[in-house]
XYZ file of C-alpha atoms in Angstrom:
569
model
C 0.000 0.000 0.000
C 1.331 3.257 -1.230
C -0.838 6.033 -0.160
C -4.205 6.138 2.283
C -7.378 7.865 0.524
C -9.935 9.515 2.417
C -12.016 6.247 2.547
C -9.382 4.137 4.264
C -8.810 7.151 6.317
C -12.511 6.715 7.843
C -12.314 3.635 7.924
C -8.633 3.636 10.206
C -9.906 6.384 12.432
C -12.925 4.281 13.538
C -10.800 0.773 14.263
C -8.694 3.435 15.999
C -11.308 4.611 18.560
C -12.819 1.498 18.606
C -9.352 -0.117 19.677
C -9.283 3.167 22.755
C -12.621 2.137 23.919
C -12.019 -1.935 24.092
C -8.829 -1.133 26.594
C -10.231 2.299 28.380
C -10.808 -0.198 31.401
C -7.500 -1.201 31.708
C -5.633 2.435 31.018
C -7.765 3.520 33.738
C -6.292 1.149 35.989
C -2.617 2.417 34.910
C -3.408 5.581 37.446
C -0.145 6.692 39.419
C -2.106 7.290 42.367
C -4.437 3.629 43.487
C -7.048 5.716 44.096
C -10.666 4.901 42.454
C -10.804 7.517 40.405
C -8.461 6.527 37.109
C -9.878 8.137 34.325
C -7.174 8.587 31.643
C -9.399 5.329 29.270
C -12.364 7.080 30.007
C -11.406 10.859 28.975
C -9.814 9.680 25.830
C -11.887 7.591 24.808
C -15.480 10.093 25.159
C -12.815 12.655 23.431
C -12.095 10.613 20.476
C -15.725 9.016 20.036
C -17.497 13.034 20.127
C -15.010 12.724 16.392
C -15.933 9.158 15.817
C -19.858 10.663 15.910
C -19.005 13.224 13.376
C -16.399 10.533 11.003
C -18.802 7.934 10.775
C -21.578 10.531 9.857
C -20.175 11.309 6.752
C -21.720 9.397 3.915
C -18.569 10.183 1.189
C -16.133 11.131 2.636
C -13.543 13.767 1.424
C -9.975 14.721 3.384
C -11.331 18.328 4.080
C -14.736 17.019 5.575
C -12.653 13.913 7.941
C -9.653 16.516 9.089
C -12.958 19.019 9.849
C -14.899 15.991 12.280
C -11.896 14.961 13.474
C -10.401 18.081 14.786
C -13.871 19.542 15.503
C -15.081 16.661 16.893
C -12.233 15.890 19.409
C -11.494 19.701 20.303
C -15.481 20.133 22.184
C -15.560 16.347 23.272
C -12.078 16.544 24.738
C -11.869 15.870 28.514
C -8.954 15.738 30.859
C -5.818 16.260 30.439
C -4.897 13.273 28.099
C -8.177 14.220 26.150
C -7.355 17.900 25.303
C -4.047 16.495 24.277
C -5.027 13.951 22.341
C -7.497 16.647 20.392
C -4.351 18.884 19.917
C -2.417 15.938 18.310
C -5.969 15.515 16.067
C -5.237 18.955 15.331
C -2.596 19.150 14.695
C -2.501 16.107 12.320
C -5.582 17.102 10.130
C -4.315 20.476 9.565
C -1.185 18.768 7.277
C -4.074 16.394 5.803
C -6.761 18.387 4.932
C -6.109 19.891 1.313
C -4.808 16.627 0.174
C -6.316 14.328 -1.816
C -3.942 11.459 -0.549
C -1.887 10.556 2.210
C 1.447 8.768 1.202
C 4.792 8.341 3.790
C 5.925 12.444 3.306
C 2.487 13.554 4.618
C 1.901 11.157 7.250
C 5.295 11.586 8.829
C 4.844 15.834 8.326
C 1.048 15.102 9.960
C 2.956 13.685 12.916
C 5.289 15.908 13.378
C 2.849 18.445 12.949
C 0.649 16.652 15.441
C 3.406 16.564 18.107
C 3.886 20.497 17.872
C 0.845 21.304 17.576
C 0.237 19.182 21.202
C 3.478 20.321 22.788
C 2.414 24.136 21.960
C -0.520 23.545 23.696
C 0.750 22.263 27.406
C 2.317 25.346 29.400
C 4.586 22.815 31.150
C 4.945 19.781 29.157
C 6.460 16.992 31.245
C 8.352 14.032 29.495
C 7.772 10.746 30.180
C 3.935 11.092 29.349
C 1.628 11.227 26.574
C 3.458 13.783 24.687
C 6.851 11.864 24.726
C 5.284 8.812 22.914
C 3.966 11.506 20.087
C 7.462 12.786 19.720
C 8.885 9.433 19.481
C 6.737 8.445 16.529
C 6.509 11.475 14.807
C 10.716 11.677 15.253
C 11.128 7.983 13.679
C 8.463 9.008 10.857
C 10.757 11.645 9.504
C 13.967 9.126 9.906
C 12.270 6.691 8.370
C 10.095 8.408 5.442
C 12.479 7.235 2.912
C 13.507 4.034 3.626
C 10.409 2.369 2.625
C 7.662 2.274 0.050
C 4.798 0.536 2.020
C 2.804 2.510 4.159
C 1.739 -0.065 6.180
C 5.654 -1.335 6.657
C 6.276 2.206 7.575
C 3.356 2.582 10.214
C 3.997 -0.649 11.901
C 7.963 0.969 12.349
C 6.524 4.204 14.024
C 4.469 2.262 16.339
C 6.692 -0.259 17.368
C 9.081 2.999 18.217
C 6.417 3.997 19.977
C 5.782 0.730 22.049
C 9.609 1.522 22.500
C 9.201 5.157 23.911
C 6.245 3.854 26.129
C 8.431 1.381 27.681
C 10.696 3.863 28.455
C 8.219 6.247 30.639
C 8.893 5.173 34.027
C 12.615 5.776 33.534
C 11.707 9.855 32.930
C 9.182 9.986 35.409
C 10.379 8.599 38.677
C 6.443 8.695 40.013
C 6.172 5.945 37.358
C 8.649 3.578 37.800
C 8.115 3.889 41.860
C 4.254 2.658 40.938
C 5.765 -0.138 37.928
C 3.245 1.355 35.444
C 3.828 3.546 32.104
C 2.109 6.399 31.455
C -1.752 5.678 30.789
C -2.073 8.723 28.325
C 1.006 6.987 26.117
C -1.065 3.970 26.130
C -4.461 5.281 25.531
C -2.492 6.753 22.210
C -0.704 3.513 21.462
C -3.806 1.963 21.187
C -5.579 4.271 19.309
C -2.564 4.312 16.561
C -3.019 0.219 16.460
C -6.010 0.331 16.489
C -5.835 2.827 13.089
C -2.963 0.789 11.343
C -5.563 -2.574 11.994
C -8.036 -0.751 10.222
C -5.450 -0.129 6.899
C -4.550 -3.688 6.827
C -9.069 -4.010 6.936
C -9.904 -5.240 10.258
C -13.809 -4.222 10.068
C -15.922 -2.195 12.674
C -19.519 -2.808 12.599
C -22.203 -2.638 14.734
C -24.421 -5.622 16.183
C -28.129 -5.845 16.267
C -27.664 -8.388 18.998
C -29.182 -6.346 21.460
C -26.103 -6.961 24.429
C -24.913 -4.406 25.890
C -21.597 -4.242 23.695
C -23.788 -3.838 20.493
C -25.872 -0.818 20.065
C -23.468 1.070 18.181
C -20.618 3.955 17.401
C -22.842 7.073 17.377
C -24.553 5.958 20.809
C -21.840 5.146 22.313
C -20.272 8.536 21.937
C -22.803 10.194 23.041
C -24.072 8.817 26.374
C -21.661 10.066 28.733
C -23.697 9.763 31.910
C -21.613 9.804 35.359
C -18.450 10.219 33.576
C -18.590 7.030 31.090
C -19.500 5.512 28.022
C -22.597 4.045 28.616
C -23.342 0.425 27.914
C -23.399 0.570 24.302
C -20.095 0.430 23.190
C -18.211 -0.352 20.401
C -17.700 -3.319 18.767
C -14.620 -4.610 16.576
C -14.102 -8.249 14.903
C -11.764 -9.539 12.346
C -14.479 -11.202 9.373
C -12.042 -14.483 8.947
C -13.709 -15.294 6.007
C -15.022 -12.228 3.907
C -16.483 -13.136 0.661
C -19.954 -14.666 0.521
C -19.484 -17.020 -2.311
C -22.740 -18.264 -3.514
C -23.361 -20.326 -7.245
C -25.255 -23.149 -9.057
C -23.761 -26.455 -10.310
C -25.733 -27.998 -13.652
C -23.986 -31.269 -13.235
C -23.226 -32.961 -16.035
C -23.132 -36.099 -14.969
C -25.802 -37.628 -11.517
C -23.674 -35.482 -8.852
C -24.235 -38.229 -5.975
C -24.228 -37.942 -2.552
C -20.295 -38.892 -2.247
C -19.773 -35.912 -4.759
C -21.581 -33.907 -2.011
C -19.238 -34.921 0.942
C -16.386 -34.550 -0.855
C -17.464 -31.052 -1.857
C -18.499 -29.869 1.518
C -15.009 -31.147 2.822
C -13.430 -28.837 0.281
C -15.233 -26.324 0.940
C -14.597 -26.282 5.126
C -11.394 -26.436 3.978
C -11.722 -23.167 2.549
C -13.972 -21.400 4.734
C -17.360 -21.445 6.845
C -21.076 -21.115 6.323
C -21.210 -23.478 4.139
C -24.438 -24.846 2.426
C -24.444 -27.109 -0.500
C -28.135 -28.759 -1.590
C -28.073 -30.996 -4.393
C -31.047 -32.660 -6.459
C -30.405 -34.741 -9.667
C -29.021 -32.159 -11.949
C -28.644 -28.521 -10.270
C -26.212 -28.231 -6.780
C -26.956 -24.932 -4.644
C -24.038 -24.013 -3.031
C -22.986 -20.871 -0.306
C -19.819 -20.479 1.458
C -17.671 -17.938 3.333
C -14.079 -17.855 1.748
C -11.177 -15.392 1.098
C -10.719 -17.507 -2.051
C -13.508 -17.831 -4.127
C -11.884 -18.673 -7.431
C -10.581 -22.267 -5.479
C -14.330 -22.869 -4.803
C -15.333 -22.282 -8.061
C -12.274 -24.337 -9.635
C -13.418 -27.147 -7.689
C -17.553 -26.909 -8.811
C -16.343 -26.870 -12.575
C -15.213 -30.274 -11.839
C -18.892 -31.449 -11.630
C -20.504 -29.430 -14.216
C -20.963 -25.897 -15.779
C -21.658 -22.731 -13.054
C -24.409 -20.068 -13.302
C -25.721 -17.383 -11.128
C -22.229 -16.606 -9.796
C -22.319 -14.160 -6.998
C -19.790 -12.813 -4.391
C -19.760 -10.094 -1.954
C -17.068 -8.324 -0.423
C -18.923 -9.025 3.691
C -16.270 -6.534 5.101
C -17.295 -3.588 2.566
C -21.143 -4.530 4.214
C -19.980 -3.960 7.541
C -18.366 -0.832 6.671
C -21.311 0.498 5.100
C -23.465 -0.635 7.753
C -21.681 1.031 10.136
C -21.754 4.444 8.554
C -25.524 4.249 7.926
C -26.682 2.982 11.200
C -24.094 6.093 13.093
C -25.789 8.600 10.577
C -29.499 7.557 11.887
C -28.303 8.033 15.317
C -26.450 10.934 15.393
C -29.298 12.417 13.361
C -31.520 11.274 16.241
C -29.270 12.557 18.863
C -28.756 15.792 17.072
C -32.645 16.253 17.486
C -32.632 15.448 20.741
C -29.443 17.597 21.854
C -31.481 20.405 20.354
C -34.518 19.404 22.316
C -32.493 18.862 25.700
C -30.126 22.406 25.461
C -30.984 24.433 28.191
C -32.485 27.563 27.761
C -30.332 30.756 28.007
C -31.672 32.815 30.487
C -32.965 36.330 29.582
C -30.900 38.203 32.623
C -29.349 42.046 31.947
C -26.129 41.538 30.725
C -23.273 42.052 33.915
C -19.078 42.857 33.744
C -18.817 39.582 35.577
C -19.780 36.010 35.577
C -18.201 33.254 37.498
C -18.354 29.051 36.777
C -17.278 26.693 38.877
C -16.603 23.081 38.542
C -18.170 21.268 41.636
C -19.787 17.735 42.042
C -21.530 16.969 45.958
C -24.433 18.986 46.937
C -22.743 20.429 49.706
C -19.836 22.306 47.544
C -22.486 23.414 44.785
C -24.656 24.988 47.560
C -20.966 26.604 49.021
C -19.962 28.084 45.411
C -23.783 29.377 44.879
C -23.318 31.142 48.191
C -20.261 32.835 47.119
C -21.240 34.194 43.793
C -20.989 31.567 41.543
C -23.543 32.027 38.438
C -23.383 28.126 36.911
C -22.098 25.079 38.481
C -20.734 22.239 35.597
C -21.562 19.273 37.520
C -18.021 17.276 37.078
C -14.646 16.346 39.298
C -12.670 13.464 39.589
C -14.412 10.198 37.626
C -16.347 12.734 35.339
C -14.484 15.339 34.171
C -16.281 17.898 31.835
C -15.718 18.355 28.384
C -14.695 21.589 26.536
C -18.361 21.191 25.472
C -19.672 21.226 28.634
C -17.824 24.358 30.028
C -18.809 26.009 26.192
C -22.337 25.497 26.998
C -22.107 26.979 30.416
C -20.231 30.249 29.163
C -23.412 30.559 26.951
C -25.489 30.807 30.191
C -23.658 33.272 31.881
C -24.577 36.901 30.400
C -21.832 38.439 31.114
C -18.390 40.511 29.620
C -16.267 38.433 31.425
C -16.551 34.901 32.718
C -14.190 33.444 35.671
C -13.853 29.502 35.308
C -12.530 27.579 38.224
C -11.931 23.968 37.040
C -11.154 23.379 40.391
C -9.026 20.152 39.145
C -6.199 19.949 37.310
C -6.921 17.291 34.802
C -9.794 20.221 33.989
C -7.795 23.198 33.384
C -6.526 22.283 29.934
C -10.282 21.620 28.339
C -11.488 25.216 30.498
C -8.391 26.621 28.036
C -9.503 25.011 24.705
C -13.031 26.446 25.629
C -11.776 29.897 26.458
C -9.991 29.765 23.120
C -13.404 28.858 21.004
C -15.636 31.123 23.188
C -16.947 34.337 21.080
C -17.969 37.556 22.185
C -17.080 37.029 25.976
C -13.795 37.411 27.581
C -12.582 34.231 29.036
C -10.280 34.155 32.344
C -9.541 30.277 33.553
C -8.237 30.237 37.025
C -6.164 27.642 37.333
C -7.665 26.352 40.152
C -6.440 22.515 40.877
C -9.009 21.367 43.716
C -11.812 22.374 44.846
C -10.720 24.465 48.184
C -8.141 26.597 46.189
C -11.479 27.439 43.593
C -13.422 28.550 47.086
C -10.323 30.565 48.488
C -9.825 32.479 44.539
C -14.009 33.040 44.353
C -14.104 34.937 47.857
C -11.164 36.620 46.860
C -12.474 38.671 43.384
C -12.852 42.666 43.730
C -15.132 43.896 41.469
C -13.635 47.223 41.655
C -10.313 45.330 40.338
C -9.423 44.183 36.344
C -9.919 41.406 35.406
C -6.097 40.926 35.010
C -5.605 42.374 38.543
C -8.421 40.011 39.806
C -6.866 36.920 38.108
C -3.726 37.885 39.800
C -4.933 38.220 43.209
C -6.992 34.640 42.974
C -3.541 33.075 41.758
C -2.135 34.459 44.985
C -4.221 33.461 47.325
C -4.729 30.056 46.038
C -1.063 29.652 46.922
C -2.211 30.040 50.699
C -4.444 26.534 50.397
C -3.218 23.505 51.177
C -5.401 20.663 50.135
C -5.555 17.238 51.338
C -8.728 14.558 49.904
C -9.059 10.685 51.923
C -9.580 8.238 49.982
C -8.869 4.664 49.739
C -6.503 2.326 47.250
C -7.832 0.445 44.764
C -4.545 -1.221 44.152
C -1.330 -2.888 46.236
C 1.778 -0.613 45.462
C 4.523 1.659 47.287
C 4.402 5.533 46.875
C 6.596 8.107 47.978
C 8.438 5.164 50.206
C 5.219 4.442 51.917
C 3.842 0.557 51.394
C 0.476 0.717 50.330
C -2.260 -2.580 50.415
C -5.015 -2.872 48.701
C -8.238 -1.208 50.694
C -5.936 0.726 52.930
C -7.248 4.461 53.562
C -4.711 6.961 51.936
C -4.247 10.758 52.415
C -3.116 12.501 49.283
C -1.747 15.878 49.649
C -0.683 18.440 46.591
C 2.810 17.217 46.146
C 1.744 13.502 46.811
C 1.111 11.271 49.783
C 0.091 12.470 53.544
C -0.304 9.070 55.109
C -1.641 5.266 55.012
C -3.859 4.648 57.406
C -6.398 1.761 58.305
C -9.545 4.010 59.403
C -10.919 6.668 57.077
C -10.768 9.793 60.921
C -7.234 7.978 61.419
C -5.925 8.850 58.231
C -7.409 12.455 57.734
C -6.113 13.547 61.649
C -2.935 12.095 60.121
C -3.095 14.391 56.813
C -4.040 17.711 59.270
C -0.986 17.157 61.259
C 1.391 17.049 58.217
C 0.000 19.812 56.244
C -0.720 22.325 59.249
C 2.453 24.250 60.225
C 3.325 27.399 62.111
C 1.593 29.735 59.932
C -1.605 27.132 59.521
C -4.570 29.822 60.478
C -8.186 27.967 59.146
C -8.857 24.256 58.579
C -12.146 23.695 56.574
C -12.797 19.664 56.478
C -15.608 19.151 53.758
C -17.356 15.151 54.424
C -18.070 13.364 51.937
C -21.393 11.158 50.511
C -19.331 8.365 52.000
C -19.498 9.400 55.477
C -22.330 10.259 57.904
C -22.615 13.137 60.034
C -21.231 11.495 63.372
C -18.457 10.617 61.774
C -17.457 13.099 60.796
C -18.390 15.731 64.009
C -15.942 12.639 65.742
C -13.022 14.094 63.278
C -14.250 17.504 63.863
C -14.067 17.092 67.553
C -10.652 15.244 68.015
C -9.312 17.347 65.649
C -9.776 20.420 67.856
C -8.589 18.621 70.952
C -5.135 17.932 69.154
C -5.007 21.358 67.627
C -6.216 24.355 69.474
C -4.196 27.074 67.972
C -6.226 26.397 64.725
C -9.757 27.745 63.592
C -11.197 24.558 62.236
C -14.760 24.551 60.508
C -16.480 21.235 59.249
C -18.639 20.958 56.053
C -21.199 18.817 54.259
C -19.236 18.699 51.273
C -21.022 15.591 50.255
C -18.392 15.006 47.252
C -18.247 10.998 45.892
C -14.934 9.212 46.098
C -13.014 11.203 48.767
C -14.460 10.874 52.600
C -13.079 14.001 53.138
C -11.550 17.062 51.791
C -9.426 19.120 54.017
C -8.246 22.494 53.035
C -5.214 23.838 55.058
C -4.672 28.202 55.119
């Protein structure tokens, strides 16, 4: 194979999300941190199927009209960190693709390199040993290698095993890595989306079954229910067609064909393929199989007698073409029913300020609409929002300029991307990384101040908060020197662990101690859904006995996965 037209193009990009969504399970698990809240699978994948929605929506498709769903598509659906990269690397690679009318070995490898800057350009830090690392690899040993081969598919299968190479090589650049013996989950969301691309070039099929199970219902629906943070039970499903011509033809035997002519055909034939139906009278032999070699089966039927009604069809070519059709009659329905489920903007004078937070737990969302906060994106850890979400909230804020607090830092990237694609409103992202640090910045905005000034101030202050969240590990492992076992109660603090304790109160008195110090004024200690009320006044209680010099305050925070949140000023 020489060059990739925009057909095969489609047809790659789909095995490639399909191949992200199989695995998202597993990357999840790859999580630094054991805590039950891996979502690296999860964000990639909802980012790359909002694209997959768009690709498979598009009857004929044309470079311009993929590099457009892709890079549209991908850019509102990303989510987290590893999603808004991976969009930037969509990007960045459709941009080089887009006003051709084929891909051969000098685009791809100056869409990957492209890709990789276009991703790099977009991280204010980037860190090596992660996602971005793996990129560079591949798109480095694309330009080595663009003219040492002719075959595309001999040249992608060199890029990715560099980048299987790179991947492997992770934990070595990021000591957090090694210390937890995983590599980075963002590297392998993307290895498996590029395998999952170069499977579909060499014509491994994605279709959708009408089985009715819950891994059957199909592409388009699967990218768009993204209820509690995850693909919803539709999902995607991918199978290699072993045998993909249906062969079917008529025998006129010349001669009686008997009924040892019809076992030794039918042992041929399984010999060839599957499916297999051969019903014989006197004179005329029916016959259906599923080969990859056709011509063998009809070689052997001439040996009994002239052929008619000859007919083969290519099964994966089906597939394909079901696919597309079924995706474009749901995300035509879904299109209808986004329209029908978009909330209302609401007619309010138009103000110089507007503020959105990012808060999950009824407790917090009551504590932000308290202190100003116009529209709450329902998200956190487990469900971060997409770039989407935070676009459609900027549309219900009436205001000149709109404050976002992501309030987590696998959200501050997509808050970015949004700001970028928002219109007629001016955008300021506080880079907010948990949720206390988004409460400290909100109290702290002057409206007599800029914007600038105001953003500057918030920064400030939010370097006052120390943060700690309880939680416990999903996962036996040793971080930052301290042995962790499965179902232990952990303390995670902003620069890593706080302490492994056995008892949820235990483990958060534990945090306290080692974040307060001697300029440690106000504890806040936000519960969780996870704990009840006694609890968590027992905390409150022992953790004024053991520290009387501080101001401590307790809160229904009523936040999923932690037990507690404790913020530290």
């Amino acid at each position: 194979m020489n060059t990739i037209d925009a057909k095969l193009l489609q047809k790659a990009f789909l095995a490639g999300a399909s191949s992200l969504e199989a695995k998202k399970e597993w990357i999840n698990e790859l999580n630094v941190f054991p805590v039950p809240d891996g979502d690296t699978g999860t964000n990639m994948t909802l980012t790359i199927m909002s694209a997959a929605r768009e690709v498979a929506a598009i009857e004929e498709p044309t470079m311009k009209a993929l590099a457009k769903a892709i890079s549209s598509g991908s850019l509102r659906g990303a989510r987290g960190n590893s999603g808004v990269i991976l969009s930037q690397l969509f990007r960045g690679f459709t941009k080089e693709i887009k006003d051709c009318q084929e891909i051969n070995r000098e685009v791809l490898a100056a869409a990957l390199v492209r890709a990789t800057e276009t991703a790099y350009k977009a991280v204010m830090k980037p860190k090596e040993g992660t996602i971005l690392t793996v990129a560079k690899g591949m798109s480095e040993k694309a330009a080595e290698l663009v003219d040492q081969t002719d075959d595309i598919l001999d040249f992608c299968e060199k890029i990715i095993a560099e980048g299987d190479y790179v991947l492997s090589q992770t934990p070595e650049m990021l000591p957090v890595l090694k210390q937890a013996g995983v590599v980075d989950s963002g590297g392998q969301g993307l290895m498996q989306v590029v395998k999952g691309c170069l499977e579909g070039l060499k014509g491994k099929e994605v279709f959708v079954s009408s089985d009715g199970e819950n891994t059957a219902k199909g592409l388009a629906e699967d990218a768009v229910r993204e209820g509690a943070g995850g693909v919803d039970a539709a999902r995607l499903e991918t199978a290699d067609i072993k045998f993909g011509y249906c062969t079917e033809f008529i025998i006129n035997a010349e001669k009686e064909f008997t009924e040892e002519n019809e076992l030794e055909l039918k042992a041929y034939l399984e010999e060839l393929g599957d499916s297999i139906v051969v019903v014989a009278d006197e004179e005329v032999v029916k016959v259906h199989v599923h080969t990859n070699h056709p011509g063998l089966a009809f070689e052997k039927a001439l040996t009994y007698g002239s052929l008619s009604r000859m007919k083969v069809d290519n099964m994966r070519e089906e597939h394909q073409e079901r696919l597309i059709k079924d995706a474009q009659q749901v995300a035509a329905r879904q299109k209808e029913e986004d329209k029908k489920k978009a909330p209302k903007i609401k007619e309010e004078p138009r103000k110089p300020y507007g503020f959105i937070a990012v808060s999950v737990g009824e407790g917090l969302t009551e504590i932000f609409k308290g202190i100003g906060a116009d529209y709450l994106i329902e998200g956190g850890q487990t469900m971060n929002p997409s770039t989407e979400d935070i676009l459609t909230a900027i549309d219900q804020v009436n205001a000149d300029v709109i404050f976002v607090f992501p309030n987590n830092k696998n959200i501050i990237l997509a808050a970015q991307q949004a700001a970028q694609l928002a219109e007629r409103k001016e955008i300021v992202v506080v880079p907010s990384k948990t949720v206390p640090q988004g409460i400290t910045a909100l109290i702290n905005f002057m409206p007599d101040l800029s914007a600038e000034d105001n953003l500057e101030t918030m920064i400030a202050e939010m370097k006052k908060v120390k943060t700690g969240q309880v939680t416990y590990a999903v996962r036996t492992t040793n971080i930052d020197g301290m042995d962790i076992e499965e179902g232990d109660i952990m303390a995670i603090g902003d620069q890593g662990m706080l302490a492994v304790e056995k008892s949820v109160n235990a483990a958060a008195l534990k945090a306290l101690e080692e974040m307060q110090d001697k300029d440690s004024e106000l504890v806040t200690i936000y519960y969780g859904a996870e704990v009840d009320e006694a609890s968590a006044n027992r905390l409150f209680d022992q953790a004024q006995e053991k520290f009387p010099e501080l101001e401590i305050e307790l809160q229904n925070g009523g936040q999923p996965v932690y037990y507690y949140m404790i913020s530290v000023e």
